[in-house]
């Protein structure tokens, strides 16, 4: 059994190492909407979190290994009024099958960019078009021994920009270790490993591959928890070098210290009783990417959120600041369908 497990681990890491070198990140990848947090709980935790055990189904869109039997019959609907009139919609559900000892999940994420002016080569407005993108995900997770959960996710990705259309298929894999005695969660995910089925204009593009590791620790003698998520572990420098700019006055450059901290997203969770949780997150990469030269960044990179639990419903809220004085709200409602309308188990 040990030899078989070692062989499986070897093949997984061999496949991941090849994926890490064949997928591109930064400004060179297609379908970058996949990086947006579909869950308000993830948005509140800084925009990236794979280890937070919130017993709420929208978290599983970010890590399939977070699926659990306790989420069975949950259905989440989330909405975000994003920048420049962009709107995002998310639908996530889960169902546990006892005979298979497996929890299955489904997720749809839709991005509507609104009506934009269509122009010809000379810049003359010829009408309007409405670009949209979406991803459909199916996932499954099982427990291994007492503390481990492993999961996988299959994605169909679609983008439509007027006459330019593209779609792709990808998989995510996840692993979670949870020690209930120590109130400690460790998690690992490899995201967006796949390829395009249809290209935009004949040239094949990469997907936004990501390797992430996360840890969440809840204190035993205080109503506090802390999360640390490391992203883009397969490369050190996360800045995209746009050759259209010449980087004068060191704009666009970062010190090794900044490059190191660009990988980390931090979050603090405050538990106000059994049914209310508040979160504060900080994303250093977001703060650096959207900084304004020779101006203060204010609260850029910070996010806050609230999670309120009722017996049949959960209410989720997050506010994320992307630039100085510019923040966006994300809300969600999670229904326990077996209690609310008698559906599921």
mmCIF file of C-alpha atoms in Angstrom:
data_model
loop_
_atom_site.group_PDB
_atom_site.id
_atom_site.type_symbol
_atom_site.label_atom_id
_atom_site.label_comp_id
_atom_site.label_asym_id
_atom_site.label_seq_id
_atom_site.Cartn_x
_atom_site.Cartn_y
_atom_site.Cartn_z
ATOM 1 C CA UNK A 1 0.000 0.000 0.000
ATOM 2 C CA UNK A 2 2.862 2.368 0.883
ATOM 3 C CA UNK A 3 4.604 1.655 -2.439
ATOM 4 C CA UNK A 4 1.373 2.310 -4.295
ATOM 5 C CA UNK A 5 0.879 5.588 -2.428
ATOM 6 C CA UNK A 6 4.455 6.653 -3.181
ATOM 7 C CA UNK A 7 3.964 5.877 -6.854
ATOM 8 C CA UNK A 8 0.750 7.924 -6.931
ATOM 9 C CA UNK A 9 2.462 10.872 -5.243
ATOM 10 C CA UNK A 10 5.372 10.639 -7.706
ATOM 11 C CA UNK A 11 3.069 10.734 -10.728
ATOM 12 C CA UNK A 12 1.088 13.639 -9.282
ATOM 13 C CA UNK A 13 4.192 15.756 -8.714
ATOM 14 C CA UNK A 14 5.658 14.754 -12.080
ATOM 15 C CA UNK A 15 2.464 15.909 -13.775
ATOM 16 C CA UNK A 16 2.388 19.121 -11.743
ATOM 17 C CA UNK A 17 6.002 19.931 -12.568
ATOM 18 C CA UNK A 18 5.269 19.595 -16.294
ATOM 19 C CA UNK A 19 2.099 21.693 -15.903
ATOM 20 C CA UNK A 20 4.009 24.401 -14.049
ATOM 21 C CA UNK A 21 6.417 24.840 -16.948
ATOM 22 C CA UNK A 22 3.775 24.584 -19.661
ATOM 23 C CA UNK A 23 1.251 27.039 -18.211
ATOM 24 C CA UNK A 24 1.822 30.790 -18.150
ATOM 25 C CA UNK A 25 0.789 33.285 -15.485
ATOM 26 C CA UNK A 26 0.835 37.055 -15.257
ATOM 27 C CA UNK A 27 -0.437 39.051 -18.212
ATOM 28 C CA UNK A 28 0.157 36.281 -20.762
ATOM 29 C CA UNK A 29 -2.647 33.853 -19.888
ATOM 30 C CA UNK A 30 -6.216 33.667 -21.148
ATOM 31 C CA UNK A 31 -9.337 33.394 -18.941
ATOM 32 C CA UNK A 32 -7.922 35.507 -16.115
ATOM 33 C CA UNK A 33 -11.454 35.920 -14.747
ATOM 34 C CA UNK A 34 -10.803 32.530 -13.110
ATOM 35 C CA UNK A 35 -8.645 34.363 -10.562
ATOM 36 C CA UNK A 36 -11.601 36.379 -9.243
ATOM 37 C CA UNK A 37 -13.063 35.100 -5.944
ATOM 38 C CA UNK A 38 -16.479 33.566 -6.560
ATOM 39 C CA UNK A 39 -17.213 33.280 -2.829
ATOM 40 C CA UNK A 40 -17.741 36.333 -0.589
ATOM 41 C CA UNK A 41 -15.922 34.415 2.161
ATOM 42 C CA UNK A 42 -12.835 34.091 -0.039
ATOM 43 C CA UNK A 43 -13.127 37.730 -1.118
ATOM 44 C CA UNK A 44 -13.244 38.801 2.537
ATOM 45 C CA UNK A 45 -10.102 36.756 3.247
ATOM 46 C CA UNK A 46 -8.032 38.675 0.704
ATOM 47 C CA UNK A 47 -9.234 37.067 -2.524
ATOM 48 C CA UNK A 48 -7.357 33.776 -2.154
ATOM 49 C CA UNK A 49 -7.936 31.151 0.530
ATOM 50 C CA UNK A 50 -7.977 27.357 0.175
ATOM 51 C CA UNK A 51 -7.824 26.257 3.827
ATOM 52 C CA UNK A 52 -10.650 28.081 5.605
ATOM 53 C CA UNK A 53 -13.119 25.580 7.095
ATOM 54 C CA UNK A 54 -16.344 27.554 7.081
ATOM 55 C CA UNK A 55 -18.833 24.709 6.470
ATOM 56 C CA UNK A 56 -20.201 26.779 3.578
ATOM 57 C CA UNK A 57 -20.442 25.458 0.050
ATOM 58 C CA UNK A 58 -19.195 28.468 -1.940
ATOM 59 C CA UNK A 59 -15.713 27.874 -0.496
ATOM 60 C CA UNK A 60 -15.463 24.676 -2.548
ATOM 61 C CA UNK A 61 -15.279 26.637 -5.813
ATOM 62 C CA UNK A 62 -11.751 27.527 -4.707
ATOM 63 C CA UNK A 63 -10.658 24.073 -3.506
ATOM 64 C CA UNK A 64 -12.592 20.865 -4.286
ATOM 65 C CA UNK A 65 -11.067 19.127 -1.254
ATOM 66 C CA UNK A 66 -13.099 21.430 1.027
ATOM 67 C CA UNK A 67 -16.246 19.526 0.021
ATOM 68 C CA UNK A 68 -17.696 17.671 3.008
ATOM 69 C CA UNK A 69 -20.781 15.690 3.931
ATOM 70 C CA UNK A 70 -21.930 18.581 6.126
ATOM 71 C CA UNK A 71 -22.403 20.723 3.007
ATOM 72 C CA UNK A 72 -24.860 18.309 1.433
ATOM 73 C CA UNK A 73 -27.989 20.037 0.083
ATOM 74 C CA UNK A 74 -26.468 23.507 0.423
ATOM 75 C CA UNK A 75 -27.023 25.949 -2.438
ATOM 76 C CA UNK A 76 -25.242 29.294 -2.644
ATOM 77 C CA UNK A 77 -26.034 32.288 -4.846
ATOM 78 C CA UNK A 78 -23.536 35.173 -4.911
ATOM 79 C CA UNK A 79 -23.388 38.505 -6.724
ATOM 80 C CA UNK A 80 -20.708 41.151 -7.182
ATOM 81 C CA UNK A 81 -21.109 44.618 -8.724
ATOM 82 C CA UNK A 82 -17.528 44.959 -9.895
ATOM 83 C CA UNK A 83 -15.584 47.835 -11.421
ATOM 84 C CA UNK A 84 -16.686 49.677 -14.595
ATOM 85 C CA UNK A 85 -20.160 48.162 -14.508
ATOM 86 C CA UNK A 86 -18.907 44.566 -14.619
ATOM 87 C CA UNK A 87 -21.165 42.126 -12.789
ATOM 88 C CA UNK A 88 -20.406 38.592 -11.627
ATOM 89 C CA UNK A 89 -22.857 35.849 -10.673
ATOM 90 C CA UNK A 90 -22.091 32.591 -8.903
ATOM 91 C CA UNK A 91 -24.123 29.449 -8.173
ATOM 92 C CA UNK A 92 -22.660 26.614 -6.069
ATOM 93 C CA UNK A 93 -24.193 23.442 -4.654
ATOM 94 C CA UNK A 94 -23.198 20.133 -3.069
ATOM 95 C CA UNK A 95 -24.687 16.705 -2.408
ATOM 96 C CA UNK A 96 -23.287 13.775 -0.417
ATOM 97 C CA UNK A 97 -23.842 10.182 -1.567
ATOM 98 C CA UNK A 98 -23.520 7.839 1.407
ATOM 99 C CA UNK A 99 -23.107 4.653 -0.644
ATOM 100 C CA UNK A 100 -20.120 6.134 -2.472
ATOM 101 C CA UNK A 101 -18.759 7.952 0.590
ATOM 102 C CA UNK A 102 -18.280 10.891 -1.754
ATOM 103 C CA UNK A 103 -19.491 14.484 -1.780
ATOM 104 C CA UNK A 104 -20.215 15.954 -5.208
ATOM 105 C CA UNK A 105 -20.277 19.637 -6.071
ATOM 106 C CA UNK A 106 -21.341 21.883 -8.912
ATOM 107 C CA UNK A 107 -20.461 25.489 -9.636
ATOM 108 C CA UNK A 108 -21.282 28.071 -12.311
ATOM 109 C CA UNK A 109 -19.507 31.430 -12.435
ATOM 110 C CA UNK A 110 -20.651 34.065 -14.941
ATOM 111 C CA UNK A 111 -19.020 37.424 -15.734
ATOM 112 C CA UNK A 112 -21.029 40.075 -17.611
ATOM 113 C CA UNK A 113 -18.973 43.024 -18.879
ATOM 114 C CA UNK A 114 -22.035 45.013 -19.973
ATOM 115 C CA UNK A 115 -22.595 46.777 -23.283
ATOM 116 C CA UNK A 116 -19.430 48.164 -24.874
ATOM 117 C CA UNK A 117 -19.074 50.280 -28.038
ATOM 118 C CA UNK A 118 -17.998 48.370 -31.148
ATOM 119 C CA UNK A 119 -15.648 50.304 -33.433
ATOM 120 C CA UNK A 120 -13.970 49.834 -36.785
ATOM 121 C CA UNK A 121 -10.226 50.138 -37.462
ATOM 122 C CA UNK A 122 -10.530 53.938 -37.645
ATOM 123 C CA UNK A 123 -12.239 54.172 -34.257
ATOM 124 C CA UNK A 124 -15.720 54.895 -35.603
ATOM 125 C CA UNK A 125 -18.493 53.475 -33.435
ATOM 126 C CA UNK A 126 -20.462 50.885 -35.386
ATOM 127 C CA UNK A 127 -22.705 49.570 -32.630
ATOM 128 C CA UNK A 128 -22.458 47.707 -29.342
ATOM 129 C CA UNK A 129 -21.387 44.282 -28.162
ATOM 130 C CA UNK A 130 -21.657 42.466 -24.837
ATOM 131 C CA UNK A 131 -18.632 40.352 -23.832
ATOM 132 C CA UNK A 132 -19.290 37.535 -21.380
ATOM 133 C CA UNK A 133 -17.276 34.757 -19.783
ATOM 134 C CA UNK A 134 -18.309 31.762 -17.710
ATOM 135 C CA UNK A 135 -17.010 28.547 -16.196
ATOM 136 C CA UNK A 136 -18.972 25.400 -15.329
ATOM 137 C CA UNK A 137 -17.382 23.146 -12.732
ATOM 138 C CA UNK A 138 -18.173 19.668 -11.393
ATOM 139 C CA UNK A 139 -16.214 18.331 -8.454
ATOM 140 C CA UNK A 140 -15.983 15.422 -6.043
ATOM 141 C CA UNK A 141 -14.189 14.795 -2.758
ATOM 142 C CA UNK A 142 -13.624 11.867 -0.423
ATOM 143 C CA UNK A 143 -12.102 11.462 3.019
ATOM 144 C CA UNK A 144 -8.961 9.400 3.497
ATOM 145 C CA UNK A 145 -8.371 8.000 6.977
ATOM 146 C CA UNK A 146 -9.486 10.443 9.677
ATOM 147 C CA UNK A 147 -7.872 13.754 8.815
ATOM 148 C CA UNK A 148 -7.350 13.839 5.053
ATOM 149 C CA UNK A 149 -9.684 14.847 2.235
ATOM 150 C CA UNK A 150 -8.779 14.784 -1.441
ATOM 151 C CA UNK A 151 -10.800 16.212 -4.298
ATOM 152 C CA UNK A 152 -10.831 16.953 -7.987
ATOM 153 C CA UNK A 153 -12.657 19.378 -10.244
ATOM 154 C CA UNK A 154 -13.388 19.419 -13.973
ATOM 155 C CA UNK A 155 -13.960 22.806 -15.641
ATOM 156 C CA UNK A 156 -15.429 23.953 -18.923
ATOM 157 C CA UNK A 157 -14.385 27.553 -19.611
ATOM 158 C CA UNK A 158 -15.925 29.857 -22.213
ATOM 159 C CA UNK A 159 -15.181 33.429 -23.331
ATOM 160 C CA UNK A 160 -17.036 35.471 -25.943
ATOM 161 C CA UNK A 161 -15.839 38.910 -27.125
ATOM 162 C CA UNK A 162 -18.048 39.800 -30.098
ATOM 163 C CA UNK A 163 -16.715 37.688 -33.006
ATOM 164 C CA UNK A 164 -13.815 36.369 -30.915
ATOM 165 C CA UNK A 165 -14.812 33.236 -29.025
ATOM 166 C CA UNK A 166 -12.828 30.627 -27.169
ATOM 167 C CA UNK A 167 -13.338 27.737 -24.791
ATOM 168 C CA UNK A 168 -11.139 25.398 -22.809
ATOM 169 C CA UNK A 169 -11.174 22.446 -20.462
ATOM 170 C CA UNK A 170 -9.196 22.260 -17.222
ATOM 171 C CA UNK A 171 -8.896 20.387 -13.954
ATOM 172 C CA UNK A 172 -8.117 21.361 -10.364
ATOM 173 C CA UNK A 173 -6.914 18.973 -7.679
ATOM 174 C CA UNK A 174 -6.912 19.628 -3.955
ATOM 175 C CA UNK A 175 -5.774 18.091 -0.701
ATOM 176 C CA UNK A 176 -6.815 19.083 2.830
ATOM 177 C CA UNK A 177 -5.455 17.960 6.195
ATOM 178 C CA UNK A 178 -7.624 18.858 9.200
ATOM 179 C CA UNK A 179 -6.656 18.254 12.839
ATOM 180 C CA UNK A 180 -9.751 18.972 14.917
ATOM 181 C CA UNK A 181 -7.857 18.714 18.219
ATOM 182 C CA UNK A 182 -5.344 21.374 17.207
ATOM 183 C CA UNK A 183 -7.910 23.283 15.125
ATOM 184 C CA UNK A 184 -5.417 23.304 12.289
ATOM 185 C CA UNK A 185 -6.062 23.033 8.543
ATOM 186 C CA UNK A 186 -3.424 22.574 5.847
ATOM 187 C CA UNK A 187 -4.383 22.653 2.178
ATOM 188 C CA UNK A 188 -2.819 22.354 -1.252
ATOM 189 C CA UNK A 189 -4.285 22.952 -4.703
ATOM 190 C CA UNK A 190 -3.124 22.898 -8.298
ATOM 191 C CA UNK A 191 -5.458 24.967 -10.461
ATOM 192 C CA UNK A 192 -6.347 25.381 -14.117
ATOM 193 C CA UNK A 193 -4.338 22.554 -15.639
ATOM 194 C CA UNK A 194 -5.741 22.221 -19.133
ATOM 195 C CA UNK A 195 -5.847 23.390 -22.726
ATOM 196 C CA UNK A 196 -7.973 25.332 -25.187
ATOM 197 C CA UNK A 197 -10.554 23.525 -27.282
ATOM 198 C CA UNK A 198 -11.210 26.600 -29.425
ATOM 199 C CA UNK A 199 -8.811 29.541 -29.748
ATOM 200 C CA UNK A 200 -9.741 33.207 -30.130
ATOM 201 C CA UNK A 201 -7.870 33.819 -33.376
ATOM 202 C CA UNK A 202 -5.979 30.653 -34.231
ATOM 203 C CA UNK A 203 -3.106 31.099 -31.765
ATOM 204 C CA UNK A 204 -3.161 28.805 -28.750
ATOM 205 C CA UNK A 205 -2.926 30.513 -25.345
ATOM 206 C CA UNK A 206 -2.112 29.206 -21.888
ATOM 207 C CA UNK A 207 -4.433 28.969 -18.899
ATOM 208 C CA UNK A 208 -3.775 30.827 -15.597
ATOM 209 C CA UNK A 209 -2.127 27.889 -13.823
ATOM 210 C CA UNK A 210 -1.599 28.281 -10.077
ATOM 211 C CA UNK A 211 -0.030 26.234 -7.289
ATOM 212 C CA UNK A 212 -1.291 27.239 -3.848
ATOM 213 C CA UNK A 213 -0.627 26.198 -0.263
ATOM 214 C CA UNK A 214 -2.738 27.356 2.655
ATOM 215 C CA UNK A 215 -2.855 27.091 6.419
ATOM 216 C CA UNK A 216 -5.630 28.106 8.824
ATOM 217 C CA UNK A 217 -5.236 27.963 12.593
ATOM 218 C CA UNK A 218 -8.025 28.641 15.078
ATOM 219 C CA UNK A 219 -6.907 29.593 18.577
ATOM 220 C CA UNK A 220 -8.154 27.374 21.387
ATOM 221 C CA UNK A 221 -8.370 30.095 24.062
ATOM 222 C CA UNK A 222 -9.498 33.072 21.989
ATOM 223 C CA UNK A 223 -12.248 33.588 19.375
ATOM 224 C CA UNK A 224 -9.685 34.159 16.629
ATOM 225 C CA UNK A 225 -8.348 32.335 13.615
ATOM 226 C CA UNK A 226 -5.599 33.128 11.145
ATOM 227 C CA UNK A 227 -5.070 32.121 7.529
ATOM 228 C CA UNK A 228 -2.004 32.282 5.319
ATOM 229 C CA UNK A 229 -2.274 31.447 1.625
ATOM 230 C CA UNK A 230 0.755 31.189 -0.655
ATOM 231 C CA UNK A 231 -0.007 31.535 -4.368
ATOM 232 C CA UNK A 232 1.924 31.085 -7.629
ATOM 233 C CA UNK A 233 4.447 28.821 -5.914
ATOM 234 C CA UNK A 234 5.922 27.644 -9.206
ATOM 235 C CA UNK A 235 7.663 30.956 -9.907
ATOM 236 C CA UNK A 236 9.199 33.754 -7.857
ATOM 237 C CA UNK A 237 8.646 36.959 -9.839
ATOM 238 C CA UNK A 238 4.920 37.555 -10.361
ATOM 239 C CA UNK A 239 5.222 40.899 -12.142
ATOM 240 C CA UNK A 240 4.252 41.012 -15.807
ATOM 241 C CA UNK A 241 6.804 42.847 -17.943
ATOM 242 C CA UNK A 242 4.763 44.765 -20.502
ATOM 243 C CA UNK A 243 7.166 45.646 -23.322
ATOM 244 C CA UNK A 244 4.965 48.609 -24.295
ATOM 245 C CA UNK A 245 6.410 50.510 -21.318
ATOM 246 C CA UNK A 246 10.023 51.333 -20.620
ATOM 247 C CA UNK A 247 9.978 51.166 -16.796
ATOM 248 C CA UNK A 248 11.317 54.691 -16.370
ATOM 249 C CA UNK A 249 11.888 55.874 -12.780
ATOM 250 C CA UNK A 250 11.762 52.211 -11.652
ATOM 251 C CA UNK A 251 7.982 52.153 -12.121
ATOM 252 C CA UNK A 252 6.879 48.545 -12.515
ATOM 253 C CA UNK A 253 9.926 47.118 -10.711
ATOM 254 C CA UNK A 254 9.879 45.473 -7.302
ATOM 255 C CA UNK A 255 12.504 44.610 -4.727
ATOM 256 C CA UNK A 256 13.119 40.940 -3.825
ATOM 257 C CA UNK A 257 11.277 41.542 -0.545
ATOM 258 C CA UNK A 258 8.188 42.784 -2.381
ATOM 259 C CA UNK A 259 8.455 39.891 -4.833
ATOM 260 C CA UNK A 260 8.542 37.469 -1.898
ATOM 261 C CA UNK A 261 5.506 38.962 -0.146
ATOM 262 C CA UNK A 262 3.567 39.135 -3.421
ATOM 263 C CA UNK A 263 2.991 35.401 -2.982
ATOM 264 C CA UNK A 264 1.137 35.710 0.325
ATOM 265 C CA UNK A 265 -2.440 36.521 1.267
ATOM 266 C CA UNK A 266 -3.215 36.991 4.969
ATOM 267 C CA UNK A 267 -6.524 36.819 6.814
ATOM 268 C CA UNK A 268 -7.812 37.091 10.369
ATOM 269 C CA UNK A 269 -11.115 35.528 11.417
ATOM 270 C CA UNK A 270 -13.051 36.761 14.449
ATOM 271 C CA UNK A 271 -15.724 34.406 15.821
ATOM 272 C CA UNK A 272 -18.527 36.387 17.469
ATOM 273 C CA UNK A 273 -20.350 33.495 19.086
ATOM 274 C CA UNK A 274 -21.379 30.349 17.223
ATOM 275 C CA UNK A 275 -23.161 31.990 14.310
ATOM 276 C CA UNK A 276 -21.312 35.180 13.372
ATOM 277 C CA UNK A 277 -17.841 35.437 11.873
ATOM 278 C CA UNK A 278 -15.983 38.541 10.735
ATOM 279 C CA UNK A 279 -12.920 38.454 8.488
ATOM 280 C CA UNK A 280 -10.145 40.872 7.584
ATOM 281 C CA UNK A 281 -7.839 40.085 4.661
ATOM 282 C CA UNK A 282 -4.752 41.554 3.025
ATOM 283 C CA UNK A 283 -3.458 40.775 -0.478
ATOM 284 C CA UNK A 284 0.005 42.261 -1.035
ATOM 285 C CA UNK A 285 0.109 41.452 -4.757
ATOM 286 C CA UNK A 286 -3.179 43.273 -5.353
ATOM 287 C CA UNK A 287 -1.888 46.295 -3.467
ATOM 288 C CA UNK A 288 1.290 46.351 -5.584
ATOM 289 C CA UNK A 289 -0.389 45.695 -8.935
ATOM 290 C CA UNK A 290 -2.937 48.475 -8.570
ATOM 291 C CA UNK A 291 -0.758 51.042 -6.840
ATOM 292 C CA UNK A 292 -0.642 54.578 -8.221
ATOM 293 C CA UNK A 293 2.800 56.062 -8.818
ATOM 294 C CA UNK A 294 3.722 58.904 -6.436
ATOM 295 C CA UNK A 295 0.428 58.527 -4.535
ATOM 296 C CA UNK A 296 -0.683 56.737 -1.412
ATOM 297 C CA UNK A 297 -2.432 53.386 -1.755
ATOM 298 C CA UNK A 298 -4.911 53.889 1.072
ATOM 299 C CA UNK A 299 -6.635 50.583 1.863
ATOM 300 C CA UNK A 300 -5.830 48.972 -1.489
ATOM 301 C CA UNK A 301 -5.306 45.249 -0.977
ATOM 302 C CA UNK A 302 -7.435 45.074 2.174
ATOM 303 C CA UNK A 303 -10.820 43.381 2.463
ATOM 304 C CA UNK A 304 -13.423 42.801 5.161
ATOM 305 C CA UNK A 305 -16.413 40.517 5.442
ATOM 306 C CA UNK A 306 -19.188 39.108 7.574
ATOM 307 C CA UNK A 307 -20.679 35.610 7.743
ATOM 308 C CA UNK A 308 -24.008 35.212 9.572
ATOM 309 C CA UNK A 309 -25.488 31.744 10.089
ATOM 310 C CA UNK A 310 -29.123 30.863 10.684
ATOM 311 C CA UNK A 311 -30.611 27.391 10.923
ATOM 312 C CA UNK A 312 -31.766 27.370 7.295
ATOM 313 C CA UNK A 313 -29.848 30.245 5.703
ATOM 314 C CA UNK A 314 -26.404 31.819 5.738
ATOM 315 C CA UNK A 315 -25.673 35.404 4.710
ATOM 316 C CA UNK A 316 -22.253 36.296 3.295
ATOM 317 C CA UNK A 317 -20.841 39.766 2.691
ATOM 318 C CA UNK A 318 -17.452 41.093 1.590
ATOM 319 C CA UNK A 319 -15.998 44.443 0.644
ATOM 320 C CA UNK A 320 -12.674 44.498 -1.193
ATOM 321 C CA UNK A 321 -10.566 47.589 -1.898
ATOM 322 C CA UNK A 322 -8.682 47.440 -5.184
ATOM 323 C CA UNK A 323 -7.398 51.010 -5.418
ATOM 324 C CA UNK A 324 -7.301 54.021 -3.142
ATOM 325 C CA UNK A 325 -10.892 54.907 -2.283
ATOM 326 C CA UNK A 326 -12.326 52.293 -4.683
ATOM 327 C CA UNK A 327 -14.033 49.285 -3.120
ATOM 328 C CA UNK A 328 -16.552 46.731 -4.299
ATOM 329 C CA UNK A 329 -19.218 44.751 -2.465
ATOM 330 C CA UNK A 330 -19.973 41.066 -2.856
ATOM 331 C CA UNK A 331 -22.983 39.383 -1.272
ATOM 332 C CA UNK A 332 -24.213 35.824 -1.098
ATOM 333 C CA UNK A 333 -26.976 33.690 0.381
ATOM 334 C CA UNK A 334 -26.594 30.006 1.170
ATOM 335 C CA UNK A 335 -29.719 27.913 1.686
ATOM 336 C CA UNK A 336 -29.895 24.546 3.436
ATOM 337 C CA UNK A 337 -32.399 23.037 1.003
ATOM 338 C CA UNK A 338 -33.216 19.945 3.054
ATOM 339 C CA UNK A 339 -34.337 22.168 5.938
ATOM 340 C CA UNK A 340 -35.816 24.989 3.883
ATOM 341 C CA UNK A 341 -37.869 23.117 1.290
ATOM 342 C CA UNK A 342 -37.291 19.447 2.107
ATOM 343 C CA UNK A 343 -34.918 18.715 -0.794
ATOM 344 C CA UNK A 344 -31.819 16.551 -0.435
ATOM 345 C CA UNK A 345 -30.399 14.735 2.553
#
